[in-house]
């Protein structure tokens, strides 16, 4: 089997190592030897010093003209030129295995159509939650399972940062540099911090769970930008852990909604102890109850593992597998507690804003830097930072330490 590899960074290198490491097993399973025919990179200088046994080029013409690949792996990232290159191979009838969530979320519909018309696959197991085999699970073992909601910690970098800051007291910048060194972050880490990466991923999951692509303009995206240290501290004092959470739910009548936002997790929820680069996904539906998966969400080995297994999974079906069209189940109405944070300097305006929307304030806590108002409802919004609480958390049950930093006042 002749492989063309687009990209030789964290993931591309992982693919080569994984193929080398399990070469014998792969040969046995596929009944043929896997050979990496050519690797496309961008910056030749960067790779010049390396002793290479592979054919590595930065010339697209050279790479594309080889064209007798049986499969192409795409680990470049971003929209262009990944889109052009993927299209090129699919149109030639060459299947593509991708790790590129941005490309799948933005152009997946069109690329899948091309693949289907050529009776080949365009697959992207590694694009969502790194090493967790969620895509082929949804399309395979759960393909007729009614799903009402899917919730996930889908970005390894932000989860790693939040964990490092909490457990080691490092700064966000220090933790981000470490995440970059470990190969977890996107080439532009704003994609992680501002929630874009998780936004692409939840849009892909929503399509697989509910059968159609959501209008991206209607998928809310909030990253960690508005979260301040005192918000996290207050949450911690109240037994809550901050995570960047993506959710998609089926509302009935063909309507689904999705969002990415920071959320406080109560300590009875399966996500509470999901730390570091680990991702977790909770799938809910009437026949399965709650199904929770967790595993490495980023990094060379885990992501490459998903790409190689994706190839094997797809090869078993020789492009003839019928894909799940999403079996929706209407989500039950749920009301959550929300924290609305108002810094000291905004207090006068803040309380008026909080009360304006007929919000019932069920509790209020103080911190030297501001107040938090706890309200209960659905989709609460405010001009002030709002953080939803996920899990079973009730202010009436909370025992707050009565130290000066925080006082229970309602
Ligand atoms: N890192 C991770 O843990 C995970 C990453 N992914 C996804 O995998 C993809 C790759 O990520 P990652 O390996 O981390 O990224 P890297 O930045 O480490 O590697 C990107 C590779 O693509 C090459 N490249 C970039 N632009 C071009 C271009 N225009 N033409 C040819 N080659 C190009 C780069 O070349 P050069 O070496 O010359 O710079 C580099 O080899 C992304 O879509 C990412 O979202 C998915 C899951 C996990
Ligand atoms: N930058 C991404 C990489 C995997 O998709 C992340 O941190 O999750």
CSV table of C-alpha atoms and ligand atoms in Angstrom, one decimal:
chain,number,residue,atom,x,y,z
A,1,UNK,CA,0.0,0.0,0.0
A,2,UNK,CA,1.6,3.3,-1.1
A,3,UNK,CA,1.0,6.2,1.2
A,4,UNK,CA,1.5,9.9,0.5
A,5,UNK,CA,1.9,12.0,3.6
A,6,UNK,CA,1.0,15.7,3.6
A,7,UNK,CA,2.8,17.3,6.6
A,8,UNK,CA,5.7,16.2,8.7
A,9,UNK,CA,5.1,18.0,12.0
A,10,UNK,CA,3.9,16.5,15.2
A,11,UNK,CA,1.2,14.4,13.6
A,12,UNK,CA,2.9,13.5,10.3
A,13,UNK,CA,6.0,12.3,12.2
A,14,UNK,CA,3.7,10.3,14.5
A,15,UNK,CA,2.2,8.6,11.6
A,16,UNK,CA,5.6,7.5,10.2
A,17,UNK,CA,6.7,6.2,13.7
A,18,UNK,CA,3.4,4.4,14.2
A,19,UNK,CA,3.6,2.7,10.8
A,20,UNK,CA,7.2,1.7,11.5
A,21,UNK,CA,6.5,0.5,15.0
A,22,UNK,CA,3.6,-1.8,14.0
A,23,UNK,CA,4.7,-2.6,10.5
A,24,UNK,CA,4.4,-6.4,10.8
A,25,UNK,CA,0.9,-6.2,12.3
A,26,UNK,CA,-0.2,-3.7,9.6
A,27,UNK,CA,1.1,-5.9,6.9
A,28,UNK,CA,-0.7,-8.9,8.3
A,29,UNK,CA,-4.0,-7.1,8.7
A,30,UNK,CA,-3.9,-5.4,5.3
A,31,UNK,CA,-2.3,-8.4,3.6
A,32,UNK,CA,0.2,-6.0,2.0
A,33,UNK,CA,3.2,-3.9,3.1
A,34,UNK,CA,2.7,-0.2,3.8
A,35,UNK,CA,5.3,2.1,2.2
A,36,UNK,CA,5.4,5.9,2.7
A,37,UNK,CA,6.2,7.0,-0.9
A,38,UNK,CA,6.6,10.7,-0.3
A,39,UNK,CA,6.2,13.4,2.3
A,40,UNK,CA,5.2,17.0,1.6
A,41,UNK,CA,6.5,19.8,3.8
A,42,UNK,CA,6.6,23.5,3.5
A,43,UNK,CA,10.0,24.7,4.7
A,44,UNK,CA,12.8,22.6,3.3
A,45,UNK,CA,15.5,24.4,5.4
A,46,UNK,CA,13.8,23.2,8.6
A,47,UNK,CA,14.2,19.6,7.6
A,48,UNK,CA,17.6,19.8,5.9
A,49,UNK,CA,19.7,18.8,8.9
A,50,UNK,CA,17.7,15.6,9.4
A,51,UNK,CA,19.0,12.4,8.0
A,52,UNK,CA,16.0,11.2,6.0
A,53,UNK,CA,15.2,7.7,4.7
A,54,UNK,CA,11.9,9.0,3.4
A,55,UNK,CA,11.4,11.0,0.2
A,56,UNK,CA,10.6,14.5,1.5
A,57,UNK,CA,9.8,17.4,-0.8
A,58,UNK,CA,8.4,20.9,-0.5
A,59,UNK,CA,7.3,20.9,-4.1
A,60,UNK,CA,3.6,20.2,-4.6
A,61,UNK,CA,4.1,19.4,-8.3
A,62,UNK,CA,6.6,16.7,-7.5
A,63,UNK,CA,4.5,15.3,-4.7
A,64,UNK,CA,1.2,15.3,-6.6
A,65,UNK,CA,2.7,14.0,-9.8
A,66,UNK,CA,3.8,10.8,-8.0
A,67,UNK,CA,0.0,10.2,-7.8
A,68,UNK,CA,0.1,6.4,-7.6
A,69,UNK,CA,-0.7,6.6,-3.9
A,70,UNK,CA,-3.3,4.2,-2.6
A,71,UNK,CA,-4.1,6.5,0.4
A,72,UNK,CA,-3.0,10.0,1.3
A,73,UNK,CA,-2.7,11.2,5.0
A,74,UNK,CA,-3.4,14.9,5.5
A,75,UNK,CA,-1.6,16.4,8.5
A,76,UNK,CA,-0.9,19.9,7.3
A,77,UNK,CA,-3.8,21.7,9.1
A,78,UNK,CA,-5.8,24.8,8.2
A,79,UNK,CA,-8.0,25.5,5.2
A,80,UNK,CA,-5.5,26.2,2.4
A,81,UNK,CA,-3.7,24.5,0.8
A,82,UNK,CA,-5.1,21.4,2.7
A,83,UNK,CA,-8.5,21.9,1.0
A,84,UNK,CA,-7.0,22.1,-2.5
A,85,UNK,CA,-4.7,19.1,-2.0
A,86,UNK,CA,-7.5,16.9,-0.4
A,87,UNK,CA,-9.8,17.7,-3.3
A,88,UNK,CA,-7.2,16.9,-5.8
A,89,UNK,CA,-6.6,13.4,-4.5
A,90,UNK,CA,-10.3,12.6,-3.8
A,91,UNK,CA,-11.2,13.7,-7.3
A,92,UNK,CA,-8.5,11.3,-8.6
A,93,UNK,CA,-10.2,8.5,-6.6
A,94,UNK,CA,-7.5,8.4,-3.9
A,95,UNK,CA,-8.9,8.1,-0.3
A,96,UNK,CA,-7.7,10.6,2.3
A,97,UNK,CA,-7.3,10.2,6.0
A,98,UNK,CA,-7.3,13.5,7.8
A,99,UNK,CA,-6.6,15.0,11.2
A,100,UNK,CA,-7.7,18.4,10.1
A,101,UNK,CA,-10.8,19.4,12.1
A,102,UNK,CA,-11.0,22.9,10.6
A,103,UNK,CA,-11.1,21.5,7.0
A,104,UNK,CA,-13.6,18.8,8.0
A,105,UNK,CA,-15.9,21.3,9.8
A,106,UNK,CA,-15.8,23.9,7.0
A,107,UNK,CA,-15.6,21.7,3.8
A,108,UNK,CA,-16.4,18.2,5.0
A,109,UNK,CA,-19.8,18.1,3.4
A,110,UNK,CA,-18.3,18.8,0.0
A,111,UNK,CA,-15.3,16.6,0.4
A,112,UNK,CA,-17.4,13.7,1.6
A,113,UNK,CA,-19.6,14.1,-1.4
A,114,UNK,CA,-16.7,13.9,-3.7
A,115,UNK,CA,-15.4,10.8,-1.9
A,116,UNK,CA,-18.8,9.1,-2.1
A,117,UNK,CA,-19.1,9.8,-5.8
A,118,UNK,CA,-15.8,8.0,-6.3
A,119,UNK,CA,-16.8,5.2,-3.9
A,120,UNK,CA,-13.7,5.9,-1.7
A,121,UNK,CA,-13.4,7.3,1.8
A,122,UNK,CA,-12.6,10.7,3.3
A,123,UNK,CA,-12.1,9.8,7.0
A,124,UNK,CA,-11.2,11.9,10.0
A,125,UNK,CA,-11.1,9.9,13.2
A,126,UNK,CA,-8.1,11.9,14.4
A,127,UNK,CA,-9.8,15.3,13.9
A,128,UNK,CA,-11.9,15.1,17.1
A,129,UNK,CA,-10.5,14.3,20.5
A,130,UNK,CA,-7.1,12.9,19.4
A,131,UNK,CA,-6.8,9.3,20.5
A,132,UNK,CA,-10.5,8.7,21.4
A,133,UNK,CA,-12.1,6.7,18.6
A,134,UNK,CA,-15.3,8.8,18.7
A,135,UNK,CA,-15.9,9.2,15.0
A,136,UNK,CA,-15.9,5.6,14.0
A,137,UNK,CA,-17.8,4.7,17.2
A,138,UNK,CA,-20.6,7.1,16.2
A,139,UNK,CA,-20.5,5.8,12.6
A,140,UNK,CA,-20.1,2.2,13.5
A,141,UNK,CA,-21.3,0.7,16.8
A,142,UNK,CA,-23.7,3.6,17.5
A,143,UNK,CA,-24.9,4.3,14.0
A,144,UNK,CA,-28.5,3.7,14.8
A,145,UNK,CA,-28.5,4.8,18.4
A,146,UNK,CA,-30.8,7.7,19.2
A,147,UNK,CA,-28.7,10.5,20.7
A,148,UNK,CA,-30.1,13.6,22.5
A,149,UNK,CA,-26.9,15.3,23.6
A,150,UNK,CA,-23.1,15.1,23.3
A,151,UNK,CA,-20.9,17.0,25.7
A,152,UNK,CA,-17.1,17.0,25.6
A,153,UNK,CA,-13.8,18.4,26.8
A,154,UNK,CA,-12.5,18.4,23.2
A,155,UNK,CA,-9.4,20.6,23.4
A,156,UNK,CA,-6.3,19.1,25.0
A,157,UNK,CA,-4.3,22.3,25.1
A,158,UNK,CA,-6.7,24.3,27.2
A,159,UNK,CA,-7.4,21.4,29.5
A,160,UNK,CA,-3.7,21.0,30.0
A,161,UNK,CA,-3.3,24.7,30.7
A,162,UNK,CA,-6.1,24.9,33.2
A,163,UNK,CA,-4.8,21.8,35.0
A,164,UNK,CA,-1.2,23.1,35.1
A,165,UNK,CA,-2.3,26.5,36.4
A,166,UNK,CA,-4.5,24.9,39.1
A,167,UNK,CA,-2.1,22.2,40.2
A,168,UNK,CA,1.4,23.7,39.7
A,169,UNK,CA,0.6,27.4,40.1
A,170,UNK,CA,2.3,28.3,36.8
A,171,UNK,CA,1.1,31.1,34.6
A,172,UNK,CA,-1.2,30.6,31.5
A,173,UNK,CA,1.8,31.7,29.3
A,174,UNK,CA,4.1,29.1,30.9
A,175,UNK,CA,1.6,26.3,30.6
A,176,UNK,CA,0.9,27.3,26.9
A,177,UNK,CA,4.6,27.2,26.1
A,178,UNK,CA,4.8,23.7,27.6
A,179,UNK,CA,1.7,22.6,25.6
A,180,UNK,CA,3.4,23.8,22.5
A,181,UNK,CA,6.6,22.0,23.3
A,182,UNK,CA,4.7,18.8,23.8
A,183,UNK,CA,3.0,19.2,20.4
A,184,UNK,CA,-0.5,19.7,21.7
A,185,UNK,CA,-1.2,23.2,20.5
A,186,UNK,CA,-2.4,24.3,17.1
A,187,UNK,CA,0.2,26.2,14.9
A,188,UNK,CA,-1.7,29.3,16.0
A,189,UNK,CA,-2.5,28.7,19.6
A,190,UNK,CA,-5.3,31.3,19.5
A,191,UNK,CA,-7.3,28.5,17.9
A,192,UNK,CA,-7.1,26.6,21.2
A,193,UNK,CA,-7.4,29.5,23.6
A,194,UNK,CA,-10.3,31.2,21.8
A,195,UNK,CA,-12.2,28.0,21.5
A,196,UNK,CA,-12.1,27.6,17.6
A,197,UNK,CA,-10.5,24.2,17.8
A,198,UNK,CA,-13.3,22.8,20.1
A,199,UNK,CA,-15.9,24.7,17.9
A,200,UNK,CA,-14.8,22.8,14.8
A,201,UNK,CA,-14.9,19.6,16.7
A,202,UNK,CA,-18.4,20.0,18.2
A,203,UNK,CA,-19.7,20.9,14.8
A,204,UNK,CA,-18.4,17.6,13.4
A,205,UNK,CA,-19.9,15.7,16.3
A,206,UNK,CA,-23.2,17.4,16.0
A,207,UNK,CA,-23.3,16.4,12.3
A,208,UNK,CA,-22.6,12.8,13.1
A,209,UNK,CA,-25.1,12.7,16.0
A,210,UNK,CA,-28.0,14.6,14.5
A,211,UNK,CA,-27.5,14.1,10.8
A,212,UNK,CA,-26.9,17.5,9.3
A,213,UNK,CA,-24.4,20.3,9.5
A,214,UNK,CA,-25.3,23.2,11.8
A,215,UNK,CA,-25.2,26.8,10.6
A,216,UNK,CA,-21.8,27.8,12.0
A,217,UNK,CA,-23.2,31.3,12.7
A,218,UNK,CA,-25.6,29.8,15.2
A,219,UNK,CA,-22.9,27.8,17.1
A,220,UNK,CA,-21.7,30.0,20.0
A,221,UNK,CA,-18.0,30.1,20.7
A,222,UNK,CA,-16.4,31.4,23.8
A,223,UNK,CA,-12.8,30.6,24.7
A,224,UNK,CA,-10.9,31.2,27.9
A,225,UNK,CA,-10.3,34.9,27.1
A,226,UNK,CA,-12.8,36.4,29.4
A,227,UNK,CA,-12.0,34.1,32.3
A,228,UNK,CA,-10.1,35.8,35.1
A,229,UNK,CA,-8.1,34.2,37.9
A,230,UNK,CA,-10.6,35.3,40.5
A,231,UNK,CA,-13.5,33.6,38.7
A,232,UNK,CA,-11.5,30.3,38.8
A,233,UNK,CA,-10.6,30.9,42.5
A,234,UNK,CA,-14.3,31.5,43.4
A,235,UNK,CA,-15.4,28.4,41.6
A,236,UNK,CA,-12.8,26.3,43.4
A,237,UNK,CA,-13.9,27.6,46.8
A,238,UNK,CA,-17.4,26.4,45.9
A,239,UNK,CA,-16.2,22.9,44.9
A,240,UNK,CA,-16.2,23.6,41.1
A,241,UNK,CA,-13.6,23.0,38.4
A,242,UNK,CA,-13.3,25.2,35.3
A,243,UNK,CA,-13.1,23.4,31.9
A,244,UNK,CA,-13.6,24.4,28.3
A,245,UNK,CA,-16.7,22.4,27.4
A,246,UNK,CA,-18.4,21.8,24.0
A,247,UNK,CA,-22.0,20.7,23.9
A,248,UNK,CA,-24.5,19.8,21.2
A,249,UNK,CA,-28.1,18.8,21.8
A,250,UNK,CA,-31.1,17.9,19.6
A,251,UNK,CA,-34.1,20.2,20.3
A,252,UNK,CA,-36.7,18.4,18.1
A,253,UNK,CA,-38.3,19.2,14.7
A,254,UNK,CA,-34.9,19.0,12.9
A,255,UNK,CA,-33.3,21.6,15.2
A,256,UNK,CA,-30.1,21.1,17.1
A,257,UNK,CA,-28.0,23.6,18.9
A,258,UNK,CA,-24.3,23.6,19.9
A,259,UNK,CA,-21.9,25.8,21.8
A,260,UNK,CA,-18.4,26.0,23.2
A,261,UNK,CA,-17.8,27.9,26.5
A,262,UNK,CA,-15.9,27.7,29.7
A,263,UNK,CA,-18.0,25.8,32.3
A,264,UNK,CA,-17.8,25.0,36.0
A,265,UNK,CA,-18.0,21.2,36.6
A,266,UNK,CA,-19.4,20.0,39.9
A,267,UNK,CA,-17.5,17.2,41.6
A,268,UNK,CA,-20.2,14.5,40.9
A,269,UNK,CA,-19.7,14.9,37.2
A,270,UNK,CA,-17.6,12.5,35.1
A,271,UNK,CA,-15.5,15.4,33.7
A,272,UNK,CA,-14.3,16.7,37.1
A,273,UNK,CA,-11.2,14.5,37.2
A,274,UNK,CA,-10.4,14.8,33.4
A,275,UNK,CA,-7.1,16.6,33.7
A,276,UNK,CA,-4.1,17.6,31.6
A,277,UNK,CA,-4.2,16.8,27.9
A,278,UNK,CA,-7.0,14.2,28.5
A,279,UNK,CA,-10.3,14.7,26.6
A,280,UNK,CA,-13.7,13.3,27.6
A,281,UNK,CA,-17.0,12.8,25.7
A,282,UNK,CA,-20.4,12.1,27.3
A,283,UNK,CA,-23.0,10.8,24.9
A,284,UNK,CA,-26.6,10.7,26.1
A,285,UNK,CA,-29.7,9.0,24.6
A,286,UNK,CA,-32.7,7.1,25.7
A,287,UNK,CA,-31.3,3.7,24.9
A,288,UNK,CA,-27.8,4.2,26.2
A,289,UNK,CA,-28.3,6.5,29.1
A,290,UNK,CA,-24.9,8.0,29.5
A,291,UNK,CA,-21.9,6.7,27.7
A,292,UNK,CA,-18.6,8.3,28.7
A,293,UNK,CA,-15.2,8.0,26.9
A,294,UNK,CA,-12.0,9.5,28.0
A,295,UNK,CA,-8.4,9.5,26.6
A,296,UNK,CA,-5.6,11.6,25.2
A,297,UNK,CA,-7.0,14.5,23.3
A,298,UNK,CA,-3.8,15.6,21.6
A,299,UNK,CA,-0.1,14.6,21.0
A,300,UNK,CA,1.9,12.8,18.5
A,301,UNK,CA,1.3,9.1,19.5
A,302,UNK,CA,-2.4,9.3,20.2
A,303,UNK,CA,-3.3,11.3,17.1
A,304,UNK,CA,-1.2,9.1,14.8
A,305,UNK,CA,-2.7,6.0,16.4
A,306,UNK,CA,-6.2,7.3,15.4
A,307,UNK,CA,-5.0,8.1,11.9
A,308,UNK,CA,-3.5,4.6,11.3
A,309,UNK,CA,-6.5,2.8,12.9
A,310,UNK,CA,-8.8,5.0,10.8
A,311,UNK,CA,-7.1,3.6,7.6
A,312,UNK,CA,-7.6,0.0,8.8
A,313,UNK,CA,-11.2,0.7,9.8
A,314,UNK,CA,-12.0,2.2,6.5
A,315,UNK,CA,-10.1,-0.4,4.5
A,316,UNK,CA,-12.2,-3.1,6.0
A,317,UNK,CA,-15.2,-1.6,4.3
A,318,UNK,CA,-13.5,-0.8,0.9
A,319,UNK,CA,-15.6,2.4,0.7
A,320,UNK,CA,-18.9,0.5,0.8
A,321,UNK,CA,-19.9,1.2,4.4
A,322,UNK,CA,-23.2,3.0,4.8
A,323,UNK,CA,-22.7,6.1,7.0
A,324,UNK,CA,-24.9,7.0,9.9
A,325,UNK,CA,-27.3,9.8,9.1
A,326,UNK,CA,-27.8,10.6,12.8
A,327,UNK,CA,-30.7,9.3,14.9
A,328,UNK,CA,-31.9,12.2,16.9
A,329,UNK,CA,-33.8,12.1,20.2
A,330,UNK,CA,-35.2,15.2,21.7
A,331,UNK,CA,-33.3,16.4,24.7
A,332,UNK,CA,-35.2,17.0,27.9
A,333,UNK,CA,-35.5,20.6,29.0
A,334,UNK,CA,-32.8,21.3,31.6
A,335,UNK,CA,-32.1,24.3,33.8
A,336,UNK,CA,-28.7,25.1,35.0
A,337,UNK,CA,-27.1,27.4,37.6
A,338,UNK,CA,-25.1,30.2,36.0
A,339,UNK,CA,-22.5,32.4,37.6
A,340,UNK,CA,-22.5,36.1,36.6
A,341,UNK,CA,-19.3,37.7,37.6
A,342,UNK,CA,-19.2,41.5,38.3
A,343,UNK,CA,-16.0,43.2,39.2
A,344,UNK,CA,-16.0,45.7,42.0
A,345,UNK,CA,-15.8,48.7,39.7
A,346,UNK,CA,-19.0,47.6,37.9
A,347,UNK,CA,-21.1,46.7,40.8
A,348,UNK,CA,-23.8,49.4,40.6
A,349,UNK,CA,-24.4,48.7,36.9
A,350,UNK,CA,-23.9,45.0,37.4
A,351,UNK,CA,-26.7,44.3,39.9
A,352,UNK,CA,-29.2,46.2,37.7
A,353,UNK,CA,-28.1,44.1,34.7
A,354,UNK,CA,-28.4,40.9,36.6
A,355,UNK,CA,-31.9,41.7,37.8
A,356,UNK,CA,-33.1,43.2,34.5
A,357,UNK,CA,-33.8,39.9,32.9
A,358,UNK,CA,-36.1,38.8,35.7
A,359,UNK,CA,-33.3,36.5,36.9
A,360,UNK,CA,-33.9,34.9,40.2
A,361,UNK,CA,-30.7,35.4,42.1
A,362,UNK,CA,-30.3,32.3,44.2
A,363,UNK,CA,-27.0,33.1,45.9
A,364,UNK,CA,-24.3,35.7,45.9
A,365,UNK,CA,-20.7,35.2,46.8
A,366,UNK,CA,-18.0,37.8,47.3
A,367,UNK,CA,-14.3,37.9,46.4
A,368,UNK,CA,-11.9,40.8,47.0
A,369,UNK,CA,-12.1,41.5,43.3
A,370,UNK,CA,-15.9,41.3,42.8
A,371,UNK,CA,-19.2,39.6,43.3
A,372,UNK,CA,-20.7,36.5,41.7
A,373,UNK,CA,-24.5,36.3,41.3
A,374,UNK,CA,-25.9,32.8,40.9
A,375,UNK,CA,-29.0,32.5,38.8
A,376,UNK,CA,-30.9,29.5,37.5
A,377,UNK,CA,-32.3,29.2,34.0
A,378,UNK,CA,-31.6,28.3,30.4
A,379,UNK,CA,-29.1,30.0,28.1
A,380,UNK,CA,-28.5,32.9,30.4
A,381,UNK,CA,-26.6,35.8,28.8
A,382,UNK,CA,-25.2,39.0,30.2
A,383,UNK,CA,-22.8,41.7,29.2
A,384,UNK,CA,-20.7,40.5,32.2
A,385,UNK,CA,-18.8,37.2,32.2
A,386,UNK,CA,-21.3,34.3,32.6
A,387,UNK,CA,-20.2,30.7,33.3
A,388,UNK,CA,-22.6,27.8,33.4
A,389,UNK,CA,-22.4,25.0,36.0
A,390,UNK,CA,-22.5,21.5,34.7
A,391,UNK,CA,-23.5,18.6,37.0
A,392,UNK,CA,-25.5,18.5,40.2
A,393,UNK,CA,-24.7,21.6,42.1
A,394,UNK,CA,-27.0,23.4,44.4
A,395,UNK,CA,-26.0,26.6,46.3
A,396,UNK,CA,-28.3,25.5,49.1
A,397,UNK,CA,-26.0,22.5,49.8
A,398,UNK,CA,-22.8,24.4,49.5
A,399,UNK,CA,-20.7,24.9,52.6
A,400,UNK,CA,-18.5,27.9,52.1
A,401,UNK,CA,-15.4,28.6,54.1
A,402,UNK,CA,-16.2,31.7,56.0
A,403,UNK,CA,-12.9,33.4,55.4
A,404,UNK,CA,-12.6,37.0,54.3
A,405,UNK,CA,-12.1,36.0,50.7
A,406,UNK,CA,-15.6,34.6,50.3
A,407,UNK,CA,-18.9,34.9,52.1
A,408,UNK,CA,-22.2,33.3,51.5
A,409,UNK,CA,-24.6,36.2,51.6
A,410,UNK,CA,-28.0,34.9,50.6
B,1,LIG,N1,-0.9,18.2,17.4
B,1,LIG,C1,-1.9,17.4,17.8
B,1,LIG,O1,-1.9,16.9,18.9
B,1,LIG,C2,-3.1,17.2,16.9
B,1,LIG,C3,-3.2,17.9,15.7
B,1,LIG,N2,-4.3,17.6,14.9
B,1,LIG,C4,-4.4,18.3,13.6
B,1,LIG,O2,-3.3,17.7,12.7
B,1,LIG,C5,-2.9,18.7,11.8
B,1,LIG,C6,-1.4,18.9,11.9
B,1,LIG,O3,-1.1,19.3,13.2
B,1,LIG,P1,0.4,19.2,13.7
B,1,LIG,O4,1.2,18.1,13.2
B,1,LIG,O5,0.3,19.5,15.2
B,1,LIG,O6,1.0,20.6,13.0
B,1,LIG,P2,2.5,21.0,12.8
B,1,LIG,O7,2.5,22.4,12.7
B,1,LIG,O8,3.4,20.3,13.8
B,1,LIG,O9,2.9,20.3,11.3
B,1,LIG,C7,2.3,20.8,10.2
B,1,LIG,C8,3.1,20.2,9.0
B,1,LIG,O10,2.5,20.6,7.8
B,1,LIG,C9,3.5,21.2,6.9
B,1,LIG,N3,2.8,22.3,6.2
B,1,LIG,C10,2.2,23.4,6.7
B,1,LIG,N4,1.8,24.2,5.7
B,1,LIG,C11,2.2,23.5,4.5
B,1,LIG,C12,2.0,23.8,3.1
B,1,LIG,N5,1.5,25.0,2.7
B,1,LIG,N6,2.5,23.0,2.2
B,1,LIG,C13,3.1,21.8,2.7
B,1,LIG,N7,3.3,21.5,3.9
B,1,LIG,C14,2.8,22.3,4.9
B,1,LIG,C15,4.5,21.7,7.9
B,1,LIG,O11,5.7,21.9,7.1
B,1,LIG,P3,7.1,22.3,7.8
B,1,LIG,O12,7.5,21.1,8.6
B,1,LIG,O13,8.0,22.6,6.6
B,1,LIG,O14,6.8,23.5,8.6
B,1,LIG,C16,4.6,20.7,8.9
B,1,LIG,O15,5.4,19.6,8.5
B,1,LIG,C17,-3.7,19.9,12.1
B,1,LIG,O16,-4.9,20.0,11.4
B,1,LIG,C18,-4.1,19.7,13.6
B,1,LIG,O17,-5.3,20.4,14.0
B,1,LIG,C19,-5.3,16.8,15.3
B,1,LIG,C20,-5.2,16.1,16.5
B,1,LIG,C21,-4.1,16.3,17.4
B,2,LIG,N1,-4.7,21.6,19.5
B,2,LIG,C1,-5.5,20.5,19.6
B,2,LIG,C2,-4.9,19.3,19.0
B,2,LIG,C3,-5.8,18.2,18.9
B,2,LIG,O1,-6.8,18.2,18.2
B,2,LIG,C4,-5.9,20.2,21.1
B,2,LIG,O2,-5.2,20.8,22.0
B,2,LIG,O3,-6.8,19.5,21.4
